[in-house]
Short mmCIF file of C-alpha atoms and ligand atoms in Angstrom, two decimals:
data_model
loop_
_atom_site.label_atom_id
_atom_site.label_comp_id
_atom_site.label_asym_id
_atom_site.label_seq_id
_atom_site.Cartn_x
_atom_site.Cartn_y
_atom_site.Cartn_z
CA MET C 298 72.72 114.32 70.49
CA LEU C 299 74.67 117.57 70.88
CA LYS C 300 73.10 120.90 69.83
CA LEU C 301 74.72 123.84 68.27
CA ASP C 302 73.56 127.43 68.78
CA THR C 303 75.03 129.85 66.16
CA ASN C 304 72.80 132.78 66.81
CA LEU C 305 75.65 134.86 68.17
CA LEU C 306 77.94 134.49 65.21
CA THR C 307 78.27 137.55 63.10
CA PHE C 308 78.18 135.61 59.86
CA ASP C 309 75.73 133.15 58.28
CA LEU C 310 77.16 129.66 58.62
CA LYS C 311 74.30 128.13 56.68
CA ASN C 312 75.09 130.15 53.69
CA LEU C 313 78.72 129.21 53.86
CA ILE C 314 77.88 125.56 54.05
CA ASP C 315 75.34 125.83 51.17
CA SER C 316 77.81 127.44 48.98
CA GLN C 317 80.37 124.73 49.47
CA THR C 318 78.41 121.52 49.73
CA GLN C 319 80.21 119.72 46.97
CA GLU C 320 83.67 120.58 48.23
CA LEU C 321 82.71 119.71 51.78
CA SER C 322 81.26 116.37 50.86
CA LYS C 323 84.38 115.58 48.97
CA ILE C 324 86.56 116.37 51.93
CA LEU C 325 84.42 113.92 54.08
CA LYS C 326 84.52 111.24 51.43
CA ASN C 327 88.35 111.64 50.96
CA LEU C 328 88.78 111.32 54.77
CA GLU C 329 86.71 108.26 54.78
CA SER C 330 88.50 106.51 51.99
CA ARG C 331 91.90 107.44 53.65
CA SER C 332 90.79 105.78 56.93
CA ALA C 333 91.24 102.24 55.57
CA ASP C 334 94.84 102.88 54.62
CA GLN C 335 97.13 101.41 57.22
CA HIS C 336 100.00 103.79 56.06
CA ASP C 337 97.92 106.99 56.43
CA TRP C 338 96.82 108.83 59.54
CA VAL C 339 93.04 108.75 59.40
CA GLY C 340 92.33 105.47 61.32
CA TRP C 341 90.80 107.47 64.11
CA LEU C 342 87.78 108.02 61.99
CA LYS C 343 86.63 104.45 62.45
CA LEU C 344 87.92 103.42 65.89
CA HIS C 345 84.44 102.44 66.83
CA GLU C 346 84.68 99.48 64.59
CA ASN C 347 87.41 97.87 66.69
CA SER C 348 84.90 96.13 68.99
CA GLU C 349 87.50 93.54 69.91
CA THR C 350 89.85 96.22 71.22
CA PHE C 351 87.05 97.70 73.46
CA THR C 352 86.22 94.22 74.82
CA GLU C 353 89.80 93.16 75.34
CA ILE C 354 90.76 96.27 77.27
CA GLN C 355 87.54 96.11 79.38
CA GLU C 356 88.13 92.42 80.20
CA PHE C 357 91.81 93.16 81.14
CA ALA C 358 90.81 96.19 83.33
CA ASP C 359 87.96 94.21 85.01
CA LYS C 360 90.41 91.38 85.98
CA ILE C 361 92.88 94.00 87.47
CA ILE C 362 90.20 95.65 89.41
CA GLU C 363 88.77 92.26 90.58
CA SER C 364 92.08 91.03 91.70
CA LYS C 365 92.56 93.94 94.16
CA ASN C 366 96.26 93.59 93.66
CA PHE C 367 96.58 97.28 92.76
CA GLU C 368 95.31 100.47 94.30
CA ASN C 369 97.10 103.09 92.20
CA LEU C 370 97.49 103.64 88.45
CA VAL C 371 100.41 105.92 87.37
CA VAL C 372 100.10 107.00 83.74
CA LEU C 373 103.42 107.87 82.08
CA GLY C 374 102.76 109.75 78.75
CA ILE C 375 102.77 113.22 77.28
CA GLY C 376 100.91 115.22 74.65
CA GLY C 377 98.43 113.09 72.67
CA SER C 378 99.36 110.08 75.06
CA ALA C 379 98.13 111.83 78.10
CA LEU C 380 95.74 114.71 77.51
CA GLY C 381 92.84 112.56 76.27
CA PRO C 382 92.53 110.19 79.28
CA GLN C 383 93.30 113.11 81.63
CA ALA C 384 90.40 115.17 80.16
CA LEU C 385 87.93 112.35 80.21
CA ILE C 386 88.72 111.23 83.77
CA GLN C 387 88.34 114.85 85.02
CA ALA C 388 85.04 115.07 83.10
CA LEU C 389 83.64 111.84 84.52
CA LYS C 390 85.01 111.21 87.92
CA SER C 391 84.62 112.99 91.18
CA PRO C 392 87.21 115.77 91.81
CA LEU C 393 88.17 113.81 94.94
CA TRP C 394 88.38 110.37 93.24
CA ASN C 395 91.80 109.71 94.63
CA GLU C 396 90.63 110.49 98.20
CA LEU C 397 87.68 107.88 98.00
CA ASN C 398 88.04 104.57 99.74
CA HIS C 399 88.04 101.08 98.01
CA ALA C 400 84.34 100.63 98.30
CA GLU C 401 83.40 104.11 97.08
CA ARG C 402 85.75 103.49 94.03
CA GLY C 403 84.14 100.06 93.45
CA GLU C 404 87.83 98.88 93.81
CA ALA C 405 88.79 100.81 90.66
CA LEU C 406 92.32 102.41 90.69
CA LYS C 407 93.21 105.84 91.85
CA VAL C 408 95.01 107.63 89.11
CA TYR C 409 98.05 109.92 88.76
CA PHE C 410 99.48 111.30 85.55
CA ILE C 411 103.31 112.08 85.12
CA ASP C 412 103.37 114.05 81.89
CA ASN C 413 106.51 116.04 82.39
CA VAL C 414 110.22 115.62 83.38
CA ASP C 415 109.76 117.84 86.48
CA PRO C 416 111.64 115.80 89.07
CA ASP C 417 109.89 117.46 92.00
CA TRP C 418 106.52 116.76 90.68
CA ALA C 419 107.38 113.15 89.85
CA ASN C 420 108.84 112.62 93.27
CA GLY C 421 105.83 114.38 94.82
CA ILE C 422 103.65 111.60 93.42
CA LEU C 423 105.88 108.57 93.54
CA SER C 424 107.46 109.01 96.94
CA HIS C 425 104.00 108.79 98.53
CA LEU C 426 102.73 105.80 96.72
CA ASN C 427 103.02 102.25 97.82
CA LEU C 428 104.82 100.86 94.77
CA GLU C 429 103.75 97.32 95.66
CA LYS C 430 100.17 98.39 94.95
CA THR C 431 101.00 100.56 91.95
CA LEU C 432 100.48 99.80 88.26
CA PHE C 433 102.42 101.92 85.69
CA LEU C 434 100.82 102.45 82.37
CA THR C 435 103.40 103.64 79.91
CA ILE C 436 101.83 105.27 76.77
CA THR C 437 103.99 106.26 73.91
CA LYS C 438 103.04 105.68 70.17
CA SER C 439 106.54 106.25 68.96
CA GLY C 440 107.99 104.29 71.94
CA GLY C 441 110.85 106.75 72.18
CA THR C 442 109.61 110.00 73.62
CA ALA C 443 112.29 111.28 76.02
CA GLU C 444 109.94 112.50 78.70
CA THR C 445 107.90 109.30 78.83
CA VAL C 446 110.86 106.88 78.42
CA SER C 447 112.94 108.54 81.20
CA ALA C 448 109.97 108.26 83.65
CA PHE C 449 109.50 104.62 82.52
CA LEU C 450 113.13 103.79 83.13
CA TRP C 451 112.97 105.44 86.57
CA ALA C 452 109.84 103.56 87.49
CA LYS C 453 111.29 100.23 86.36
CA ALA C 454 114.38 100.68 88.41
CA ALA C 455 112.31 101.73 91.51
CA LEU C 456 110.11 98.76 91.07
CA LYS C 457 112.96 96.32 90.72
CA THR C 458 114.34 97.56 94.05
CA LYS C 459 110.90 97.26 95.78
CA VAL C 460 109.37 94.05 94.25
CA GLY C 461 112.29 92.27 92.54
CA HIS C 462 111.29 89.91 89.71
CA ALA C 463 107.71 90.82 90.05
CA TRP C 464 108.35 94.31 88.45
CA LYS C 465 106.98 93.26 85.03
CA GLU C 466 103.50 92.58 86.54
CA HIS C 467 103.47 96.33 87.46
CA PHE C 468 103.63 97.55 83.94
CA VAL C 469 101.30 97.88 81.10
CA ILE C 470 102.60 99.30 77.80
CA VAL C 471 100.71 101.05 75.05
CA THR C 472 102.70 101.54 71.87
CA ASP C 473 102.92 101.06 68.21
CA PRO C 474 102.13 97.56 66.95
CA HIS C 475 105.46 96.99 65.22
CA LYS C 476 107.76 99.91 65.56
CA GLY C 477 109.87 101.57 68.29
CA ALA C 478 112.18 100.61 71.19
CA LEU C 479 109.32 100.08 73.57
CA ARG C 480 107.53 97.66 71.29
CA LYS C 481 110.71 95.59 71.13
CA PHE C 482 111.11 95.77 74.92
CA ALA C 483 107.44 94.78 75.64
CA ASP C 484 107.71 91.80 73.34
CA LYS C 485 111.05 90.62 74.61
CA GLU C 486 110.19 90.97 78.29
CA LYS C 487 106.60 89.66 77.61
CA ILE C 488 104.96 92.69 79.32
CA GLN C 489 101.25 93.14 79.14
CA ASN C 490 100.73 95.59 76.30
CA PHE C 491 98.19 97.01 73.87
CA ALA C 492 98.87 98.25 70.39
CA VAL C 493 97.90 101.71 69.13
CA PRO C 494 96.80 101.23 65.57
CA ALA C 495 99.55 102.15 63.08
CA ASN C 496 97.28 104.67 61.44
CA VAL C 497 96.27 106.64 64.43
CA GLY C 498 98.48 109.49 65.62
CA GLY C 499 98.80 110.88 69.15
CA ARG C 500 96.33 113.77 69.39
CA PHE C 501 93.73 111.66 67.49
CA SER C 502 94.17 108.57 69.59
CA VAL C 503 92.07 109.06 72.64
CA PHE C 504 89.52 106.28 71.79
CA SER C 505 92.28 103.79 70.88
CA SER C 506 94.14 101.87 73.58
CA VAL C 507 95.91 105.24 74.40
CA GLY C 508 92.83 106.51 76.34
CA LEU C 509 90.76 103.33 76.80
CA VAL C 510 93.16 101.31 79.15
CA ALA C 511 93.41 104.13 81.72
CA LEU C 512 89.75 104.95 81.42
CA ALA C 513 88.75 101.29 82.08
CA LEU C 514 91.14 100.91 84.97
CA VAL C 515 89.42 103.71 86.84
CA GLY C 516 86.27 101.92 86.38
CA ILE C 517 84.63 103.60 83.42
CA LYS C 518 82.59 101.26 81.15
CA ILE C 519 84.38 102.03 77.86
CA HIS C 520 81.75 100.55 75.43
CA LYS C 521 79.77 103.60 76.23
CA PHE C 522 82.35 105.68 74.41
CA GLN C 523 81.95 103.29 71.48
CA GLU C 524 78.16 104.09 71.44
CA GLY C 525 78.93 107.85 71.20
CA LEU C 526 81.51 107.21 68.44
CA ILE C 527 79.08 105.21 66.48
CA ALA C 528 76.46 107.97 66.72
CA ALA C 529 78.98 110.59 65.78
CA TYR C 530 80.14 108.61 62.76
CA LYS C 531 76.67 108.20 61.52
CA ASP C 532 75.78 111.94 61.96
CA LEU C 533 79.12 113.46 60.96
CA VAL C 534 80.55 111.25 58.33
CA GLU C 535 77.78 109.08 56.89
CA SER C 536 74.90 111.57 56.84
CA PRO C 537 74.52 113.72 53.70
CA ASP C 538 73.00 116.52 55.79
CA LEU C 539 75.84 119.06 56.01
CA ASN C 540 73.82 121.69 57.70
CA SER C 541 73.33 119.76 60.86
CA ASN C 542 76.86 118.33 60.78
CA LEU C 543 78.55 119.71 63.93
CA ALA C 544 82.08 119.14 62.63
CA ILE C 545 81.44 120.90 59.38
CA ASN C 546 79.85 123.85 61.16
CA LEU C 547 82.80 124.17 63.54
CA ALA C 548 85.39 123.88 60.82
CA LEU C 549 83.73 126.56 58.64
CA ALA C 550 83.27 128.84 61.64
CA LEU C 551 86.92 128.51 62.61
CA THR C 552 88.49 128.89 59.14
CA HIS C 553 86.04 131.68 58.01
CA ALA C 554 86.64 133.73 61.18
CA ASP C 555 90.33 133.30 60.72
CA THR C 556 90.83 133.81 56.99
CA LYS C 557 88.01 136.37 56.24
CA LEU C 558 87.53 138.22 59.57
CA GLY C 559 90.93 138.22 61.07
CA LYS C 560 89.64 136.44 64.12
CA ARG C 561 92.05 133.75 64.67
CA ILE C 562 92.27 133.47 68.49
CA ASN C 563 89.87 130.67 69.45
CA PRO C 564 89.08 130.26 73.18
CA LEU C 565 87.28 127.05 74.03
CA MET C 566 85.16 127.93 77.17
CA PRO C 567 83.21 125.16 78.80
CA TYR C 568 80.92 126.34 81.57
CA SER C 569 81.87 123.40 83.69
CA THR C 570 85.03 122.63 85.74
CA HIS C 571 84.52 119.03 84.99
CA LEU C 572 85.19 119.89 81.29
CA ALA C 573 88.18 122.19 82.03
CA ARG C 574 90.65 119.63 80.73
CA ILE C 575 88.70 119.12 77.50
CA SER C 576 90.02 122.55 76.77
CA ASP C 577 93.65 121.38 77.26
CA TRP C 578 93.07 118.48 74.91
CA TYR C 579 91.36 120.81 72.40
CA VAL C 580 94.28 123.23 72.59
CA GLN C 581 96.77 120.59 71.65
CA LEU C 582 94.54 119.03 68.87
CA VAL C 583 94.12 122.39 67.23
CA ALA C 584 97.59 123.82 67.91
CA GLU C 585 99.62 120.92 66.81
CA SER C 586 97.43 120.02 63.94
CA LEU C 587 96.67 123.45 62.29
CA GLY C 588 99.70 125.63 63.35
CA LYS C 589 101.79 125.09 60.30
CA ASN C 590 101.58 128.28 58.20
CA PRO C 591 102.66 131.73 59.38
CA GLN C 592 99.77 133.27 57.43
CA VAL C 593 96.85 131.20 58.63
CA GLY C 594 95.49 129.10 61.36
CA PRO C 595 93.68 129.53 64.70
CA THR C 596 95.36 129.96 67.97
CA PRO C 597 93.25 127.95 70.47
CA ILE C 598 93.12 129.09 74.04
CA LYS C 599 91.89 127.34 77.16
CA ALA C 600 89.21 129.06 79.20
CA VAL C 601 86.66 127.89 81.86
CA GLY C 602 83.33 129.44 82.61
CA ALA C 603 82.38 131.07 84.93
CA THR C 604 85.83 131.01 86.43
CA ASP C 605 87.44 132.88 83.60
CA GLN C 606 84.85 135.61 83.68
CA HIS C 607 87.00 136.83 86.49
CA SER C 608 90.23 136.47 84.53
CA GLN C 609 90.31 136.48 80.70
CA LEU C 610 86.79 137.88 79.98
CA GLN C 611 87.99 141.45 80.14
CA LEU C 612 90.45 140.82 77.33
CA PHE C 613 87.88 138.92 75.32
CA ALA C 614 85.39 141.63 75.67
CA GLU C 615 87.45 144.77 75.18
CA GLY C 616 90.86 143.62 73.88
CA PRO C 617 91.76 143.18 70.21
CA LEU C 618 88.78 142.00 68.14
CA ASP C 619 90.59 138.94 66.96
CA LYS C 620 88.58 136.16 68.66
CA ILE C 621 85.95 133.69 67.98
CA ILE C 622 84.67 131.85 71.06
CA PHE C 623 83.45 128.28 71.38
CA PHE C 624 81.26 127.85 74.42
CA LEU C 625 80.32 124.39 75.87
CA LYS C 626 77.10 124.28 77.81
CA VAL C 627 75.92 121.37 79.92
CA ALA C 628 72.10 121.41 79.72
CA GLN C 629 71.63 119.07 82.70
CA PHE C 630 73.95 118.83 85.62
CA LYS C 631 73.86 115.71 87.88
CA ASN C 632 73.32 117.90 90.90
CA ASN C 633 71.67 121.26 91.31
CA PHE C 634 72.22 123.10 94.59
CA ALA C 635 69.38 125.39 95.49
CA ILE C 636 70.54 128.73 96.76
CA PRO C 637 68.48 129.10 100.03
CA SER C 638 65.61 131.49 99.66
CA GLU C 639 66.17 132.99 103.07
CA VAL C 640 67.04 136.59 102.11
CA VAL C 641 70.38 137.79 103.45
CA GLU C 642 70.62 141.60 103.29
CA GLY C 643 72.46 142.57 99.95
CA PHE C 644 72.08 139.12 98.28
CA ALA C 645 68.29 139.15 97.52
CA ASP C 646 68.96 138.59 93.77
CA LEU C 647 70.41 135.24 94.40
CA ALA C 648 67.81 133.99 96.85
CA GLY C 649 65.79 131.04 95.66
CA GLU C 650 67.95 130.54 92.53
CA SER C 651 69.98 127.47 91.87
CA MET C 652 73.56 126.97 90.84
CA ALA C 653 72.61 125.44 87.57
CA ARG C 654 70.38 128.30 86.64
CA LEU C 655 73.05 130.75 87.68
CA ILE C 656 75.85 129.07 85.58
CA HIS C 657 73.46 128.86 82.52
CA ALA C 658 72.58 132.58 82.97
CA GLU C 659 76.30 133.45 83.22
CA GLY C 660 77.17 131.51 80.06
CA LEU C 661 74.44 133.05 77.97
CA GLY C 662 74.81 136.54 79.50
CA THR C 663 78.55 136.41 78.73
CA ALA C 664 77.96 135.28 75.17
CA LYS C 665 75.43 138.07 74.61
CA ALA C 666 77.64 140.74 76.12
CA LEU C 667 80.48 139.53 73.87
CA ALA C 668 78.26 139.77 70.85
CA LYS C 669 77.45 143.32 71.70
CA LYS C 670 81.14 144.08 71.71
CA GLY C 671 81.63 142.46 68.30
CA VAL C 672 83.05 139.14 69.50
CA PRO C 673 81.41 136.20 67.75
CA SER C 674 80.67 133.02 69.56
CA LEU C 675 78.88 129.70 69.16
CA THR C 676 77.65 127.35 71.81
CA ILE C 677 77.78 123.56 71.74
CA GLU C 678 75.23 122.08 74.17
CA LEU C 679 75.70 118.68 75.72
CA PRO C 680 72.53 117.27 77.22
CA CYS C 681 74.64 116.04 80.20
CA ILE C 682 78.20 114.93 80.82
CA ASN C 683 78.37 111.25 80.00
CA GLU C 684 80.56 108.96 77.98
CA GLN C 685 78.42 108.94 74.91
CA ASN C 686 78.27 112.74 74.66
CA LEU C 687 81.87 113.21 75.40
CA ALA C 688 82.87 110.65 72.79
CA TYR C 689 80.59 112.52 70.22
CA LEU C 690 82.06 115.88 71.12
CA LEU C 691 85.69 114.84 70.92
CA TYR C 692 85.10 113.08 67.66
CA ALA C 693 83.47 116.24 66.27
CA PHE C 694 86.45 118.28 67.21
CA GLU C 695 88.81 115.82 65.59
CA LEU C 696 86.86 115.79 62.42
CA MET C 697 86.63 119.62 62.54
CA THR C 698 90.37 119.76 62.79
CA ALA C 699 90.85 117.34 59.81
CA ILE C 700 88.35 119.30 57.68
CA ALA C 701 89.96 122.61 58.64
CA GLY C 702 93.39 121.13 57.61
CA ASP C 703 91.91 120.41 54.19
CA ILE C 704 90.48 123.91 53.90
CA TYR C 705 93.76 125.52 54.81
CA GLY C 706 95.72 123.16 52.58
CA ILE C 707 97.92 121.82 55.40
CA ASP C 708 98.57 118.36 56.74
CA PRO C 709 96.87 118.25 60.17
CA PHE C 710 98.45 114.86 61.05
CA ASP C 711 102.24 115.74 61.32
CA GLN C 712 104.11 118.00 63.75
CA PRO C 713 107.54 118.85 62.07
CA GLY C 714 107.83 121.98 64.22
CA VAL C 715 108.27 119.96 67.41
CA GLU C 716 111.29 118.08 66.02
CA LEU C 717 113.78 120.85 66.12
CA SER C 718 113.30 121.50 69.82
CA LYS C 719 114.05 117.84 70.41
CA LYS C 720 117.31 118.02 68.40
CA TYR C 721 118.43 121.11 70.33
CA THR C 722 117.62 119.35 73.57
CA TYR C 723 119.86 116.28 72.63
CA ALA C 724 122.53 118.68 71.54
CA LEU C 725 122.50 120.47 74.96
CA LEU C 726 122.75 117.05 76.59
CA GLY C 727 125.95 116.43 74.60
CA LYS C 728 124.50 113.48 72.68
CA LYS C 729 126.37 112.21 69.73
CA GLY C 730 125.03 113.20 66.32
CA PHE C 731 123.59 116.46 67.52
CA GLU C 732 126.77 118.60 67.61
CA GLN C 733 125.68 120.68 64.66
CA TYR C 734 122.63 121.97 66.54
CA LEU C 735 124.83 123.02 69.51
CA LYS C 736 126.91 125.23 67.13
CA GLU C 737 123.71 127.05 66.06
CA ILE C 738 122.46 127.80 69.52
O1 PA5 K 1095 99.82 114.43 68.91
C1 PA5 K 1095 100.90 113.88 68.83
O2 PA5 K 1095 101.31 113.16 67.90
C2 PA5 K 1095 102.06 114.26 69.88
O3 PA5 K 1095 101.51 115.15 70.77
C3 PA5 K 1095 102.37 113.00 70.65
O4 PA5 K 1095 101.28 112.42 71.37
C4 PA5 K 1095 103.39 113.29 71.79
O5 PA5 K 1095 104.55 113.89 71.19
C5 PA5 K 1095 103.85 112.02 72.48
O6 PA5 K 1095 104.24 111.13 71.53
P1 PA5 K 1095 104.52 109.54 71.78
O7 PA5 K 1095 103.04 108.99 72.03
O8 PA5 K 1095 105.06 108.94 70.56
O9 PA5 K 1095 105.21 109.48 73.10
#
């Protein structure tokens, strides 16, 4: 499905894989056996098996869309509870989706994300929406994240004022099946909700209800993601051929460049604006999963081609030689604008070309120029941007991260470093029980 080009790496990946086949197969088997454990964090490996979830969410979304009761979807969530659906919506929908009319959207909902506690930003969105036509999707696995819960409480109060008793019909909650304050609340108030499997954590949850509900409500047929996940599982987990395994190749490239070559800065650079937010999602996945040891671990960076050729490329090319770049190439764009062949003085080189040829040439040209400067890179090629290929790609990145965690000897599924900042925050707010942190500040 997806192709990998490693010609511009300065090291031989095949050799690396061949010299560790037993260890790598063991890592994959271990992940697979952990995926069945409800108390572990590897449930994401087999989300494609939850056909009922895909069907239930699709049916729910279809009903909402058909009802025409809602025009706007406001997603309240942060981190792993927002970045996945944001990335996939930007990848698959028109940049002007929210400007399209009902018919052009097929009655599917416009979508807005509130993933911060910036009051001006939240107000900028909410003060212009007709709340009577707005559905709030609150996503929080833990059910207690301050940023999300504060937005939820605000929206609940605003809705009560606007629509009275009907406020509950304006909410959908995605949270843990058993734990957390929001689970209790959803059950008690009988609010429409979907469970995130207990053994799936935030940044690995995009193909659970965390991503799927929003994606279905904007009119995406979510079973197509399931198809991509099934293909990825077959190729990347079940197949014994490690050399063609995208996740294994990526994990070895990343860890080898970091630990053996001192190249630990890892830009992900899609040559596509539609894929720009995939880089945001990737940065969180890699940073929060693998950033746990002062001695090792990649620092992921967001970049977009060709845009960042005019921003970060100078640094990549001639700055410290500490980078390994992952490029994403889209082989076939849906559109391809021809650059008119009429020759305007000074622009003859572009006449008769097409935008797709130009962006492909820019991507390859940049990769080659970087290789010449001693900057290794690899390119992952998507045949086109569609649900199946995106599911395959994101799954491969998740698996890459889990494998790299094993190679580094760290747990990629927790995030203890995030906790302390929450405690200081509550101390600064003067909350009981956090006094000792205030003294340390
Ligand atoms: O990847 C993670 O686990 C985190 O980034 C979480 O997604 C983020 O902290 C939000 O957590 P929650 O979904 O519990 O609100």
